[in-house]
Coordinates of C-alpha atoms and ligand atoms in Angstrom, one line a residue:
X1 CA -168.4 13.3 -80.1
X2 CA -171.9 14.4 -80.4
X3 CA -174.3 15.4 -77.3
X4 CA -177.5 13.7 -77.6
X5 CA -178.9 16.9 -75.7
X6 CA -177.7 19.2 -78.0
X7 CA -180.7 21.1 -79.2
X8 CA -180.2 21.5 -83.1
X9 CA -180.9 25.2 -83.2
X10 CA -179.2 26.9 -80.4
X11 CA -176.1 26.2 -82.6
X12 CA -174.2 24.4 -80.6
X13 CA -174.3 21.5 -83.2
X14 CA -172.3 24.1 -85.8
X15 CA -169.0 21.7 -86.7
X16 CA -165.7 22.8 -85.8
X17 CA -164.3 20.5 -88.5
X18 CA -161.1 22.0 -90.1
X19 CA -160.8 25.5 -87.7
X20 CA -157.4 25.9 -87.1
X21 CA -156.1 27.6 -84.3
X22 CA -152.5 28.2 -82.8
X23 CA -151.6 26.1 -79.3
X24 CA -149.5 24.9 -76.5
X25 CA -149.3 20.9 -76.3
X26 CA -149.8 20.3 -72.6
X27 CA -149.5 16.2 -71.6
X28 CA -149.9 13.3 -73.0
X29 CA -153.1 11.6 -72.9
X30 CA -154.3 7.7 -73.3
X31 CA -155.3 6.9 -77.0
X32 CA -152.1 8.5 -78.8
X33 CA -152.6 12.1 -78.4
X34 CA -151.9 15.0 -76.2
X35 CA -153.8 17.9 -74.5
X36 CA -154.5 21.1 -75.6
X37 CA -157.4 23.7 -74.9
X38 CA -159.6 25.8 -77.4
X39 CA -162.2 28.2 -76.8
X40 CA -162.4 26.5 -72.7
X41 CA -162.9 22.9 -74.4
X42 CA -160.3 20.2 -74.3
X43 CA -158.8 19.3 -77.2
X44 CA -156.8 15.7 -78.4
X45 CA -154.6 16.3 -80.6
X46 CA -152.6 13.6 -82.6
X47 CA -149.3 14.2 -84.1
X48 CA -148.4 16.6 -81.5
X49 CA -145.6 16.2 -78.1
X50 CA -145.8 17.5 -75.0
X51 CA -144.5 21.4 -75.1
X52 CA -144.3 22.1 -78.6
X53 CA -146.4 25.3 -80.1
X54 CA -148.0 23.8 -83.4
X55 CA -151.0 24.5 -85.4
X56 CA -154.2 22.4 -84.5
X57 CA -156.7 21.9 -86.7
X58 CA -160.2 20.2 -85.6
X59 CA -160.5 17.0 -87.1
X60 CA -163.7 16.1 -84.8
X61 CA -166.3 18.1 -82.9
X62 CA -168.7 20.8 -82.9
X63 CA -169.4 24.1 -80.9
X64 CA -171.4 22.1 -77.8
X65 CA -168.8 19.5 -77.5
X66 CA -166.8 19.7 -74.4
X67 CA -164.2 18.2 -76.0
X68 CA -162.8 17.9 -80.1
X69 CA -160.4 16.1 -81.8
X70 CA -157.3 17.8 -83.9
X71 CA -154.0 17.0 -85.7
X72 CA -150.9 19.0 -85.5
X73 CA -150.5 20.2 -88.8
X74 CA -147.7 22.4 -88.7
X75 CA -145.1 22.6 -85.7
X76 CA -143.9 26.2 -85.0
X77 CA -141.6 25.0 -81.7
X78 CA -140.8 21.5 -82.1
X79 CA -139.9 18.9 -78.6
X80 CA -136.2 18.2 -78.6
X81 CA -138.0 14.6 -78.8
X82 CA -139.6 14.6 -82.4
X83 CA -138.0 12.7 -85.1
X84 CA -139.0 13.1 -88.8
X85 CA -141.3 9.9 -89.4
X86 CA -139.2 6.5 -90.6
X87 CA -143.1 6.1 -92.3
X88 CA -143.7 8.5 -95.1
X89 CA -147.8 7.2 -94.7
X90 CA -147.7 8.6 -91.1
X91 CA -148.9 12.2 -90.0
X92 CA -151.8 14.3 -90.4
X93 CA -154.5 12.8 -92.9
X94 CA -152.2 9.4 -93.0
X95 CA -152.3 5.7 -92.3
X96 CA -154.2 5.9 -88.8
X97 CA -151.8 2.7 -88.2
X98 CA -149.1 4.4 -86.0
X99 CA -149.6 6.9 -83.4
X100 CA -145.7 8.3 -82.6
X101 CA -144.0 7.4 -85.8
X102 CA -142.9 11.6 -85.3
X103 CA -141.6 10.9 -81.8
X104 CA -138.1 9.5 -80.5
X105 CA -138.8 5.5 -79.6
X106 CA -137.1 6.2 -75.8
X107 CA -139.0 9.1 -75.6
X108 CA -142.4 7.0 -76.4
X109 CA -142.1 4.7 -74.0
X110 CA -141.8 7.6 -71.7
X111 CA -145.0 8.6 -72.5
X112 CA -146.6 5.6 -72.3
X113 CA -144.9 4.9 -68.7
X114 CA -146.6 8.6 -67.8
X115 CA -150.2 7.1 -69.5
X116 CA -149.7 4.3 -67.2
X117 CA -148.9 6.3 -64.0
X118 CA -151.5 8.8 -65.0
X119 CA -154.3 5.9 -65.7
X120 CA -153.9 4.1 -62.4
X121 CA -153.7 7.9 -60.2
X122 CA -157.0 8.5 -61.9
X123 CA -159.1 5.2 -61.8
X124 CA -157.8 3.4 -59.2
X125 CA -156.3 6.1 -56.8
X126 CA -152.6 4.6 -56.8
X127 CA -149.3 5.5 -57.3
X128 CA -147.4 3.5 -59.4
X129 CA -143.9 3.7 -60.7
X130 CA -143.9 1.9 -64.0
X131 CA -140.9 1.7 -67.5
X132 CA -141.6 0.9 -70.0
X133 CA -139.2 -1.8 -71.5
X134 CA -138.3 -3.2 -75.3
X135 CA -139.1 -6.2 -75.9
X136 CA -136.6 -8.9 -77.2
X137 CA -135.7 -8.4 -80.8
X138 CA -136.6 -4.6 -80.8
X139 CA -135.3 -3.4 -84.6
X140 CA -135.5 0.2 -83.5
X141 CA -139.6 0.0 -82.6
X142 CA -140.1 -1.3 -86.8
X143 CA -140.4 -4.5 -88.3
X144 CA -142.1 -6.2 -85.1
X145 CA -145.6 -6.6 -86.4
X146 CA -146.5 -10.6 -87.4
X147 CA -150.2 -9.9 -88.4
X148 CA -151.6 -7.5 -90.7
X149 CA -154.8 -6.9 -92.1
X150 CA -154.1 -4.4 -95.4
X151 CA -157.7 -3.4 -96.3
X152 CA -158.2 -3.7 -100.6
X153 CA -159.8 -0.5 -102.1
X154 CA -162.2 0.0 -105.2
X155 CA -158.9 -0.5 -107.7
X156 CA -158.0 -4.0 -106.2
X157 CA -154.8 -2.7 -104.4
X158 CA -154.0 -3.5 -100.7
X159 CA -153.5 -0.2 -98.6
X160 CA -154.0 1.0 -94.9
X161 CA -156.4 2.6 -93.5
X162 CA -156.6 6.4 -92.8
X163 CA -157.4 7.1 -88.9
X164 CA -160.7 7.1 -87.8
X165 CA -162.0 6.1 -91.5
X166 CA -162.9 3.7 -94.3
X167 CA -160.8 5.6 -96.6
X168 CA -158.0 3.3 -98.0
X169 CA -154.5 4.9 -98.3
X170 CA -152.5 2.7 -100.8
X171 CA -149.1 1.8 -99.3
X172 CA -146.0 0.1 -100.6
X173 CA -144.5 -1.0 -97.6
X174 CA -145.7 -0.8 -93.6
X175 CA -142.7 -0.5 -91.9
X176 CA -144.5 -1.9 -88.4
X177 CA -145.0 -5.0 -90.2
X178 CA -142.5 -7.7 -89.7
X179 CA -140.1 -8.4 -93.3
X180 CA -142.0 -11.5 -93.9
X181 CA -145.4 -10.1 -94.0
X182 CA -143.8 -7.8 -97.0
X183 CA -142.3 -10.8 -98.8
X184 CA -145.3 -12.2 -99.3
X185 CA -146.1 -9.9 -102.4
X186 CA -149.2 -8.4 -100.7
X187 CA -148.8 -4.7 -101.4
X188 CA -147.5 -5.7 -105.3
X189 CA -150.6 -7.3 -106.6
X190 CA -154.1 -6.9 -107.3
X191 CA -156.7 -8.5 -105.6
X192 CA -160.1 -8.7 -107.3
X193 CA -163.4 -9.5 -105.6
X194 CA -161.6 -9.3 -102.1
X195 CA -161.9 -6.6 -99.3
X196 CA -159.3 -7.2 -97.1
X197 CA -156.1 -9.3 -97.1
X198 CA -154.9 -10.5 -93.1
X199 CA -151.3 -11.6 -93.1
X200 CA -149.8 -14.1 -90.6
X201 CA -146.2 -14.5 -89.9
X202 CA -146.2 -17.1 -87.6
X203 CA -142.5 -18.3 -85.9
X204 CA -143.2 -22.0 -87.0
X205 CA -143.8 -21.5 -90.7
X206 CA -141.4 -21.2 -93.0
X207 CA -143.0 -17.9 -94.7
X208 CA -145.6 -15.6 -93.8
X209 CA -149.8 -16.9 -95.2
X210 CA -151.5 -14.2 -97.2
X211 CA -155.3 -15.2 -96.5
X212 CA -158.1 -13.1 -98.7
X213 CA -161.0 -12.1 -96.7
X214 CA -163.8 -12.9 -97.2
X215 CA -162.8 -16.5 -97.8
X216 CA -163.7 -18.5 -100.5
X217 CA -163.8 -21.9 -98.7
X218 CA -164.4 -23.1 -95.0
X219 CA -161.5 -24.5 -94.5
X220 CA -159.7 -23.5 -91.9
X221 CA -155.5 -22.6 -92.5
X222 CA -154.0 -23.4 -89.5
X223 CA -150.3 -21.8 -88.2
X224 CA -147.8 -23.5 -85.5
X225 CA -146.0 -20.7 -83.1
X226 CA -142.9 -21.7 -81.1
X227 CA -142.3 -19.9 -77.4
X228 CA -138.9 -20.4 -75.6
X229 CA -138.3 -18.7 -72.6
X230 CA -134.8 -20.2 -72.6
X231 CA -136.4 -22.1 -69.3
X232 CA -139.3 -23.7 -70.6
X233 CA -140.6 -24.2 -74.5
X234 CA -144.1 -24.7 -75.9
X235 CA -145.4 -25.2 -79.3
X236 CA -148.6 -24.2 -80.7
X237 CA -151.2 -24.5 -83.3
X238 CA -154.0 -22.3 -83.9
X239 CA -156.2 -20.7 -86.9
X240 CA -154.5 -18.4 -88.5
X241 CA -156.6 -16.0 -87.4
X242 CA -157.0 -16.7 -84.2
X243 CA -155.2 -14.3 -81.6
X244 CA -151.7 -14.6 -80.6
X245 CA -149.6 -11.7 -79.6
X246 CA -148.6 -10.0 -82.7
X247 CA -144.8 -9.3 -81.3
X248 CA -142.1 -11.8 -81.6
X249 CA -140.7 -11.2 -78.7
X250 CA -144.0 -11.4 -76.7
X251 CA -145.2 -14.6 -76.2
X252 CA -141.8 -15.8 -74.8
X253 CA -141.1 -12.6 -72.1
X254 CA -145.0 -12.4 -71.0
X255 CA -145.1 -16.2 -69.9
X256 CA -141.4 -16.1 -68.2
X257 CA -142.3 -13.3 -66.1
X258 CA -145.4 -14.3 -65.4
X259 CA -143.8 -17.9 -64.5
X260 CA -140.9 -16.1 -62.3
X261 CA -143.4 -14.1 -60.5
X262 CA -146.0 -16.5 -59.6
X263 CA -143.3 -19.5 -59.1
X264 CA -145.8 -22.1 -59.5
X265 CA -144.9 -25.1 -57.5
X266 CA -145.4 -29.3 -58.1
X267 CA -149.1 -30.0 -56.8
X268 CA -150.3 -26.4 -57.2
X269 CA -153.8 -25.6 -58.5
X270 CA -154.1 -22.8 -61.1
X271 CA -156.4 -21.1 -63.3
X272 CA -155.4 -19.3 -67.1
X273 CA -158.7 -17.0 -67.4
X274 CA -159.2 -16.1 -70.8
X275 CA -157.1 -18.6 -72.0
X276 CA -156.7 -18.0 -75.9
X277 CA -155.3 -21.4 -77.2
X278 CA -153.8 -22.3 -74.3
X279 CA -150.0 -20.5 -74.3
X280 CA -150.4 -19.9 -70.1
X281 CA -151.8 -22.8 -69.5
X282 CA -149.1 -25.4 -71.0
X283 CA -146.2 -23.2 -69.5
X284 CA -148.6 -23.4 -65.9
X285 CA -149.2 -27.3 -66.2
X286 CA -145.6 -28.1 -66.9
X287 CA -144.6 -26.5 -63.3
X288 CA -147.4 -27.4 -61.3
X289 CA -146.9 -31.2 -62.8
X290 CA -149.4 -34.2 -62.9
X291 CA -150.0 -34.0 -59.0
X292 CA -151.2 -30.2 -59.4
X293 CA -154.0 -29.1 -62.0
X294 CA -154.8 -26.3 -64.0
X295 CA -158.1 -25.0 -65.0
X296 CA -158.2 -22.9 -68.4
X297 CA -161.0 -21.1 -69.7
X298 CA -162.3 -19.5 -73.2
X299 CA -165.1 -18.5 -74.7
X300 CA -164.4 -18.4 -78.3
X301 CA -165.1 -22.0 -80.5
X302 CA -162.1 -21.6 -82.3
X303 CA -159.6 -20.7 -79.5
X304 CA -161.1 -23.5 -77.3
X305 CA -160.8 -26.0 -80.4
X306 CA -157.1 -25.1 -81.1
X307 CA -156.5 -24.8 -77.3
X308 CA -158.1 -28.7 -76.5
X309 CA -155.5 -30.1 -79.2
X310 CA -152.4 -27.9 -78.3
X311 CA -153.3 -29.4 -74.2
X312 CA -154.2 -32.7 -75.3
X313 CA -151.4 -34.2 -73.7
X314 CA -152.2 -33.1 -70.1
X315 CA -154.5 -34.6 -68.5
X316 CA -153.8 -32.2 -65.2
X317 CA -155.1 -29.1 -67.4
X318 CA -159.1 -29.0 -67.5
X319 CA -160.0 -27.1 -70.3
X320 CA -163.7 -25.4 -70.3
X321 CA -165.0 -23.4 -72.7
X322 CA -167.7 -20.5 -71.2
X323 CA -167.4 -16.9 -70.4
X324 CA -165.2 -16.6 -67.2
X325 CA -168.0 -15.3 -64.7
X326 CA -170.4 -17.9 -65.6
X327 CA -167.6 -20.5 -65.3
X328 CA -166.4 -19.1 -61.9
X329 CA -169.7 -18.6 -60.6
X330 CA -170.5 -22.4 -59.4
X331 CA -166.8 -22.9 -58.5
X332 CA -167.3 -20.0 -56.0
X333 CA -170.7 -21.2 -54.5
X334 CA -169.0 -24.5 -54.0
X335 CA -165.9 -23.1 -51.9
X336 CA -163.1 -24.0 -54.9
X337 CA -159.5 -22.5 -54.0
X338 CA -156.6 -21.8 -56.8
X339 CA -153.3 -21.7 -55.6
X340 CA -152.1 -19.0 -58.6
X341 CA -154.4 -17.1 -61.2
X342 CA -153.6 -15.9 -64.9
X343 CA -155.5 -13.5 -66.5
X344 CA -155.3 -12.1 -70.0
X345 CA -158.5 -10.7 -70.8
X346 CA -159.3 -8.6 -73.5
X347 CA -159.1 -4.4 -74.0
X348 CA -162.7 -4.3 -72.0
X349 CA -160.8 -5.5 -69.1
X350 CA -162.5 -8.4 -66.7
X351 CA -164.8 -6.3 -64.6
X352 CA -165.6 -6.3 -61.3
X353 CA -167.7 -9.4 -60.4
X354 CA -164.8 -11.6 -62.2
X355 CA -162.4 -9.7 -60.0
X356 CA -164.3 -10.7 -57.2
X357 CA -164.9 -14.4 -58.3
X358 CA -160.9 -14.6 -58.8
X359 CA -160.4 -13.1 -55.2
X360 CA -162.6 -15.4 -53.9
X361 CA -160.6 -18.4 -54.8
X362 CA -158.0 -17.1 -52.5
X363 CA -155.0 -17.2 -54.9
X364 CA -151.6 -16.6 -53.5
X365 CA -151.4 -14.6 -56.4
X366 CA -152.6 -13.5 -59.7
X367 CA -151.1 -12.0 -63.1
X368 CA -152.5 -10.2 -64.5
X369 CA -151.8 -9.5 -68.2
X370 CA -153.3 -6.5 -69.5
X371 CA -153.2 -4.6 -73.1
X372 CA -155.5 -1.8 -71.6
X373 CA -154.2 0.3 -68.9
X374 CA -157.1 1.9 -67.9
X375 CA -159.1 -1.5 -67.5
X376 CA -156.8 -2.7 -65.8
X377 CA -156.4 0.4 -63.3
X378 CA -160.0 -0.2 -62.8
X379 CA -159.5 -3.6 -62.4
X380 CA -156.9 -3.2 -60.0
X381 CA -159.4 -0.9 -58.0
X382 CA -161.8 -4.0 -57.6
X383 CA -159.0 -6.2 -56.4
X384 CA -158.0 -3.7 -53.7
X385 CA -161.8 -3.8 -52.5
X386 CA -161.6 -7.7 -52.8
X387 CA -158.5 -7.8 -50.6
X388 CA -156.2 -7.8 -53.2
X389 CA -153.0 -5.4 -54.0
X390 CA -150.4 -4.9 -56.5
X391 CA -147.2 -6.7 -55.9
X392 CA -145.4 -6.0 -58.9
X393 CA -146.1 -4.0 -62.2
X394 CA -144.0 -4.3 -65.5
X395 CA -144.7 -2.2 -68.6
X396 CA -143.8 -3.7 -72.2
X397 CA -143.3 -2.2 -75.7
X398 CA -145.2 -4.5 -77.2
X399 CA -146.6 -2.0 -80.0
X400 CA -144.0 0.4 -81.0
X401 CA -145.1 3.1 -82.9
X402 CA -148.2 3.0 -81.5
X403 CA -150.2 4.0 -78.6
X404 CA -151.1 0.4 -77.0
X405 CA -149.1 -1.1 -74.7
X406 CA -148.7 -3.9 -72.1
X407 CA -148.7 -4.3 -68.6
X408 CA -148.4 -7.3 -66.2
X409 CA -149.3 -6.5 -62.6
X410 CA -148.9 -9.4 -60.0
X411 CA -151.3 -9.2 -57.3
X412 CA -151.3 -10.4 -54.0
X413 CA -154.0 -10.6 -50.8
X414 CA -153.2 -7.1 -48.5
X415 CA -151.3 -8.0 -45.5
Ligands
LIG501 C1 -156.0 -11.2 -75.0 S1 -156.5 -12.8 -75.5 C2 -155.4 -13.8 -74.5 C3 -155.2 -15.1 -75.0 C4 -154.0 -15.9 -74.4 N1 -153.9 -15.7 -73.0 C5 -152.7 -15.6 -75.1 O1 -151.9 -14.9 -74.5 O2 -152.5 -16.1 -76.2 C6 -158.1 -12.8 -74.7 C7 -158.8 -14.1 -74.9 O3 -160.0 -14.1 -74.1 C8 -161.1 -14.6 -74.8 N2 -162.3 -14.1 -74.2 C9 -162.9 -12.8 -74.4 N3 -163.9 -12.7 -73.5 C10 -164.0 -13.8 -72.8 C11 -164.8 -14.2 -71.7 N4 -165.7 -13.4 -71.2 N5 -164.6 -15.4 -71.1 C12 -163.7 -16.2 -71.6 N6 -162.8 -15.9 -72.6 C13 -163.0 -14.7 -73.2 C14 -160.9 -14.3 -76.3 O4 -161.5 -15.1 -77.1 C15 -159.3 -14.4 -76.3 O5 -158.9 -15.7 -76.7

């Protein structure tokens, strides 16, 4: 929040830090809050909807800021859409783990559709008309969470953090988190000597792995996750804490849309960019067969390590290990086509000279799987000036409760 050209005596830097003033909550905005206005600056406030009057008070900023952070710390004209919180560690000053715990789940993914609309008008100059959809095995937007990372605080207890801190709020449940992450006793007992506990509940094991951080030894626990899109099935192994989408119901919808849309065909080339341990790349090889090939690409030594064993048996997939651009580069200079092109990159989004390295493969077309809206509006942007345009986008609830989620845009060359 602070101005680097503030000058520290023309009081501009004075805090604004608990001032509490009365407000209309205008829209929504990306990042889990909505806008207000104080004093001519923009305010986001958390904890707030769209129309209510509540109470703001400043949680971040000071007098030259053009814009401060608040919570909504009493509601004097509540939205026909706000719900009392299923999470009693939710709200103002709470576990900074949710972001619409107050907020009816339909009415949530309406706002996140309108942060989706609103994020592509503004940063790539589109309109797009986008839902967004449940996933399979929705339990009412709770119990959907498979890894958890409870911080431990000075008494040895495992808690939550509170938003935008280091403070530890002690919990007794986390009612994002999926049953088995519960069961495994991490919220009953003390843990000494430890500063964090991350909890896996993989769909191949038969309970949820409670692994203490920092780790003691090097060895490496290892988890096996099981995707059936009712069409085609995979099994996977990776380190337990390695990535892999946290939502049961992920995994499985992401790759058969993604498969539907792009209908790979026998003798295809394809590329899964950003490959993670290889969950596009199996369900890509399998349709393009042993006359096609697929070229899968990660950067990080564990993913590629778990990724090589879990595509071991297909010797059409040619796994590299490299940052994208640098791996795209020499295929570029050397005139390489792809057929089809997944990518999955992460929140920073793939940037433009990827964008342009993908285009100039000359892909039919590309997926695009994307947890950041606004890098991938941006993204999108690129593509357009590459010669590439949005064919298809699909919005998933992937994060309930919070403000995160998932897009998949299929893109193909402009007629
Ligand atoms: C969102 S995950 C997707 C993984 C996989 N597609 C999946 O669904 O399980 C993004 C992956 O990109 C990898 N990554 C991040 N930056 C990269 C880069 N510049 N080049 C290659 N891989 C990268 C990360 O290590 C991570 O495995």
């Amino acid at each position: 929040m602070n101005d680097q050209n503030q000058d520290p005596d023309d009081g501009s830097c004075a805090s604004l830090v608990g001032t509490v003033f009365e407000a209309l909550i205008g829209k929504v905005a990306h990042g889990g809050h909505c806008v207000t206005r104080y004093d001519g600056r923009v305010v986001f406030v958390r904890h707030a909807l769209p129309g209510e009057r509540v109470r703001v008070q400043v949680t971040d900023g000071t007098a030259g800021d053009r814009f401060l952070l608040g919570d909504a710390v009493e509601v004097l004209q509540a939205s026909q859409h706000r719900v009392v919180p299923r999470c009693r560690f939710a709200g103002p000053g709470g576990c900074g783990g949710c972001d619409w715990q107050h907020c009816e789940l339909t009415y949530q993914r309406d706002l996140k559709a309108a942060v989706v609309v609103e994020q592509f008008q503004r940063l790539a100059g589109l309109e797009v008309d986008v839902a967004v959809e449940a996933l399979p095995g929705d339990k009412e937007g709770i119990r959907w969470r498979t890894r958890t990372e409870f911080a431990i605080d000075g008494s040895a207890a495992a808690g939550l953090r509170r938003h935008h801190s280091h403070e530890i709020i002690p919990v007794d449940d986390c009612l994002i988190s999926t049953e088995r992450v519960i069961a495994t006793g991490v919220l009953d007992r003390r843990w000494p000597g430890v500063s964090s506990v991350d909890v896996v509940d993989a769909s191949g094991e038969p309970r949820a792995l409670a692994i203490p951080l920092p780790q003691r030894s090097s060895t490496v626990r290892y988890v096996t996750e099981l995707v059936d899109t009712g069409d085609w099935a995979g099994e996977f192994r990776l380190s337990a804490r390695g990535f892999w989408q946290v939502h049961p119901g992920a995994a499985a919808t992401f790759v058969a849309h993604v498969l539907r849309e792009l209908a790979p065909q026998p003798g295809e080339h394809a590329a899964d960019l950003y490959a993670g341990v290889g969950l596009f790349a199996l369900a890509l090889a399998d349709a393009v067969g042993t006359t096609g090939a697929v070229l899968a690409v990660e950067s990080d030594a564990r993913a590629f390590g778990d990724a090589k064993a879990n595509l071991r048996a297909h010797p059409e997939i040619e796994l590299r290990r490299g940052k994208v651009d640098r791996v795209l580069k020499p295929l570029v200079r050397q005139g390489i086509h792809a057929d089809l092109v997944v990518l999955d990159p992460p929140r920073t989004g793939a940037g433009k000279s990827v964008i342009k390295e993908i285009a100039a493969l000359g892909p039919r077309a590309i997926a695009y799987v994307a947890c950041d809206p606004a890098a991938l509006a941006r993204d999108v942007a690129y593509a357009r000036d590459a010669g590439y345009g949005i064919r298809s986008l699909r919005a998933f609830d992937a994060f309930p409760m919070t403000h995160h989620v998932e897009c998949i845009a299929v893109l193909e060359p402009l007629a």
